[in-house]
Amino acid sequence: MVNINEIQFHTNKRMPFTKGIFFCLLFFSGIRLYSQNDFIEDIGNSLEQRPVLDVRVDSRNSFVAARFARIMGIKLGADFNNKVKMGMGFNILRNEVTEDRIIRNSQNDNEEVSARFRLFYFSPYLEYAFYNQDRWEISILTHLGVGASHFEFTDQYGKMDQTQSEVLTMWEPYMTAEYRLWEYIGVGAGVGYRLVYAPSAFSRQRLNSPIYVFKVKFYFKPLFEYFKERS
C-alpha cells in the first residue's frame, strides 16, 4: 500500500473559465432567489404536502486533473409537491482516468507508471424548483458528498498495488432545466461546480471542476394515480 502523498505527479494543466462558470452560476441563482421573496414560504407549503417517490439516474460530466471524467449517479428520495426534493444519492467515476505518476515499485526503486484514479461517494441532496410551468422545470440542486478515492497501478514487475484510500468531502451546487417528454418520464441538463476538500494535495487541487449534468427522471405520482384508478 502506497501513501498518495509520497507519490510525485506532473504539473497540472490549467482549466480555463472554471472559476467564472462557478461564480456566474451563483450570481444568477442569487438573483433568482432574491427576486422571489416568498420562496421560503413556498418551500414550507410544499413540505406540508404528501411526498411521492423521487428516483433519478444522472450523468455528470466533469474533469479530474484536466482530464474528462464521467460521474454516474442514482438518487432515491421524496418529492414534495414537485417543488422540493430531498434524499440520498450514490455516485461513482465510470470512465478510465489515468495519471502518470512516479512511485516506489516492488523492488523499492522509483518508477513512472500510469495509475488509474478511482472515486465513489454518497451525497445527500436538496433541490428546489423555482420554475415549473407546462412541461418545463428549472431548479437549483446541491449535493453534500462524502466518499473515498485511490489510485491503482501495476509496476514493471507485474506487481499490482494501490494508494491508501482517502476520505474526501465535496459540495456540488448546480442548476438544471428539465423537459417532460411524456407523462411518466422527463430529460434534463444543467451546469454547476464541484468543490472538494481532502487530505492529499492531488484531490484538493485537481478534483475541483465545472460539472455538466444530463439526467433522466421518472414521474411516479401519475403512475400511482393510473394504477389506483384501475384498481
Coordinates of C-alpha atoms in Angstrom, one line a residue, residues 12-222:
N12 CA -1.5 20.0 -13.8
K13 CA -2.9 21.7 -16.9
R14 CA -5.0 24.8 -16.1
M15 CA -8.6 24.5 -17.0
P16 CA -9.9 27.9 -18.3
F17 CA -13.0 29.7 -17.1
T18 CA -13.7 27.3 -14.2
K19 CA -14.0 30.0 -11.6
G20 CA -16.0 32.1 -14.0
I21 CA -18.6 29.4 -14.6
F22 CA -18.9 28.8 -10.8
F23 CA -19.4 32.4 -9.8
C24 CA -21.8 33.1 -12.7
L25 CA -23.9 30.1 -11.5
L26 CA -24.0 31.5 -8.0
F27 CA -24.7 35.0 -9.3
F28 CA -27.7 34.1 -11.4
S29 CA -29.0 31.7 -8.7
G30 CA -28.8 34.5 -6.2
I31 CA -30.7 36.9 -8.4
R32 CA -33.5 34.5 -8.9
L33 CA -33.8 33.7 -5.2
Y34 CA -33.6 37.3 -4.2
S35 CA -36.3 38.3 -6.6
Q36 CA -38.6 35.6 -5.3
N37 CA -39.3 36.9 -1.8
D38 CA -41.8 34.2 -0.9
F39 CA -39.6 31.2 -1.8
I40 CA -39.2 30.2 1.9
E41 CA -43.0 30.2 2.3
D42 CA -43.2 28.2 -1.0
I43 CA -40.8 25.6 0.4
G44 CA -42.7 25.4 3.7
N45 CA -46.1 24.9 2.0
S46 CA -44.6 22.2 -0.3
L47 CA -43.2 20.3 2.7
E48 CA -46.7 20.1 4.2
Q49 CA -47.8 18.1 1.1
R50 CA -47.7 14.3 1.0
P51 CA -44.5 13.3 -0.7
V52 CA -44.1 10.9 -3.6
L53 CA -41.1 8.8 -4.6
D54 CA -38.2 10.6 -6.4
V55 CA -36.0 8.3 -8.4
R56 CA -33.4 9.6 -10.9
V57 CA -30.4 8.5 -12.8
D58 CA -27.9 11.1 -14.0
S59 CA -24.6 11.5 -15.7
R60 CA -22.4 14.4 -14.6
N61 CA -19.5 15.2 -16.9
S62 CA -16.6 17.0 -15.3
F63 CA -12.8 16.9 -15.1
V64 CA -10.2 15.2 -12.9
A65 CA -6.6 16.5 -13.3
A66 CA -7.8 18.3 -16.5
R67 CA -9.0 15.0 -18.0
F68 CA -12.6 14.2 -18.9
A69 CA -14.4 12.3 -16.2
R70 CA -18.0 10.9 -16.2
I71 CA -19.7 10.5 -12.8
M72 CA -22.8 8.3 -12.9
G73 CA -25.3 8.7 -10.1
I74 CA -28.6 7.4 -8.8
K75 CA -30.9 9.3 -6.5
L76 CA -33.6 8.0 -4.2
G77 CA -35.7 10.4 -2.2
A78 CA -39.0 12.2 -1.7
D79 CA -40.7 14.8 -3.9
F80 CA -42.9 17.3 -2.1
N81 CA -45.4 19.0 -4.4
N82 CA -43.0 18.8 -7.4
K83 CA -41.2 21.8 -5.8
V84 CA -38.9 20.4 -3.1
K85 CA -37.0 17.2 -3.5
M86 CA -34.6 15.6 -1.0
G87 CA -32.9 12.3 -0.5
M88 CA -29.7 10.3 -0.9
G89 CA -27.5 9.7 -3.9
F90 CA -24.7 7.3 -4.8
N91 CA -22.1 8.3 -7.3
I92 CA -19.1 6.6 -9.0
L93 CA -16.5 7.6 -11.5
R94 CA -17.3 5.4 -14.5
N95 CA -14.7 6.1 -17.2
E96 CA -11.0 5.4 -17.0
V97 CA -9.0 8.4 -15.8
T98 CA -5.2 7.9 -15.6
E99 CA -2.3 9.9 -14.3
D100 CA 1.4 9.4 -15.0
R101 CA 3.0 9.1 -11.6
I102 CA 6.4 8.3 -10.1
I103 CA 6.0 5.5 -7.4
R104 CA 8.2 3.2 -5.3
N105 CA 7.9 -0.2 -7.0
S106 CA 8.0 -3.7 -5.6
Q107 CA 11.9 -3.6 -5.8
N108 CA 12.0 -0.3 -3.9
D109 CA 13.0 1.6 -7.0
N110 CA 11.5 4.8 -8.4
E111 CA 9.3 4.1 -11.5
E112 CA 6.9 6.1 -13.6
V113 CA 3.6 4.3 -14.1
S114 CA 0.2 5.1 -15.5
A115 CA -2.1 4.9 -12.5
R116 CA -5.9 4.7 -12.7
F117 CA -8.0 7.0 -10.4
R118 CA -11.0 5.5 -8.6
L119 CA -13.7 7.6 -6.9
F120 CA -17.1 7.0 -5.2
Y121 CA -19.2 9.0 -2.8
F122 CA -22.6 9.2 -1.1
S123 CA -24.4 12.5 -1.4
P124 CA -27.5 13.7 0.4
Y125 CA -29.2 16.2 -1.9
L126 CA -31.7 19.0 -1.8
E127 CA -33.4 20.5 -4.8
Y128 CA -35.8 23.5 -5.2
A129 CA -37.8 24.0 -8.4
F130 CA -38.3 27.8 -8.8
Y131 CA -39.9 27.5 -12.2
N132 CA -42.5 24.8 -13.0
Q133 CA -44.9 25.5 -15.9
D134 CA -46.2 23.4 -18.7
R135 CA -43.6 20.8 -19.5
W136 CA -40.6 22.8 -18.2
E137 CA -38.9 22.7 -14.8
I138 CA -35.9 24.8 -13.7
S139 CA -34.3 24.1 -10.4
I140 CA -31.3 24.6 -8.1
L141 CA -29.8 21.5 -6.6
T142 CA -27.0 20.9 -4.2
H143 CA -25.1 17.8 -3.1
L144 CA -23.0 17.4 0.1
G145 CA -20.9 14.4 -0.7
V146 CA -18.7 12.1 1.4
G147 CA -16.7 9.4 -0.2
A148 CA -13.3 7.9 -0.9
S149 CA -10.7 7.8 -3.7
H150 CA -7.4 6.0 -4.5
F151 CA -5.0 5.2 -7.4
E152 CA -4.4 1.7 -8.8
F153 CA -1.3 0.8 -10.8
T154 CA 0.9 -2.1 -11.9
D155 CA 4.8 -1.8 -11.8
Q156 CA 7.2 -3.2 -14.5
Y157 CA 7.4 -6.4 -12.5
G158 CA 3.7 -7.1 -12.7
K159 CA 3.0 -6.2 -9.1
M160 CA -0.4 -4.6 -8.6
D161 CA -0.8 -2.0 -5.9
Q162 CA -2.8 1.0 -4.9
T163 CA -2.5 4.1 -2.8
Q164 CA -4.2 4.3 0.6
S165 CA -7.9 5.3 0.2
E166 CA -8.5 8.8 1.4
V167 CA -11.8 10.2 2.7
L168 CA -13.0 13.3 0.9
T169 CA -15.9 15.7 1.2
M170 CA -17.4 17.8 -1.5
W171 CA -20.0 20.4 -2.3
E172 CA -21.7 20.3 -5.7
P173 CA -24.2 23.2 -6.4
Y174 CA -25.7 23.3 -9.9
M175 CA -28.8 24.5 -11.9
T176 CA -30.8 22.2 -14.2
A177 CA -33.5 22.5 -16.7
E178 CA -35.8 19.6 -17.3
Y179 CA -38.4 18.9 -20.1
R180 CA -41.2 16.4 -19.6
L181 CA -41.3 14.2 -22.7
W182 CA -44.2 12.1 -21.6
E183 CA -46.5 11.8 -18.6
Y184 CA -44.1 9.4 -16.8
I185 CA -40.6 10.4 -17.9
G186 CA -38.5 13.6 -18.4
V187 CA -35.0 14.5 -19.5
G188 CA -32.8 17.4 -18.5
A189 CA -29.4 19.1 -18.5
G190 CA -27.5 21.6 -16.3
V191 CA -24.3 23.2 -15.2
G192 CA -22.6 23.6 -11.9
Y193 CA -19.3 23.2 -10.0
R194 CA -17.6 20.7 -7.7
L195 CA -15.6 21.9 -4.7
V196 CA -13.6 19.2 -2.8
Y197 CA -11.8 19.0 0.5
A198 CA -9.4 16.1 1.0
P199 CA -6.1 15.3 2.8
S200 CA -3.9 15.0 -0.3
A201 CA -2.8 17.8 -2.5
F202 CA -3.9 16.0 -5.6
S203 CA -7.6 15.8 -4.5
R204 CA -7.6 19.4 -3.2
Q205 CA -6.2 20.8 -6.4
R206 CA -7.4 18.6 -9.2
L207 CA -10.9 17.4 -8.3
N208 CA -12.4 20.9 -8.3
S209 CA -14.1 21.2 -11.6
P210 CA -17.1 22.5 -13.5
I211 CA -20.0 20.0 -13.9
Y212 CA -22.2 19.3 -16.9
V213 CA -25.3 17.4 -16.0
F214 CA -27.5 15.1 -18.1
K215 CA -30.4 13.2 -16.3
V216 CA -33.5 11.1 -16.8
K217 CA -36.4 11.5 -14.3
F218 CA -39.3 9.1 -13.7
Y219 CA -42.6 10.7 -12.6
F220 CA -44.2 8.2 -10.1
K221 CA -47.2 10.3 -9.0
P222 CA -49.2 10.0 -12.2

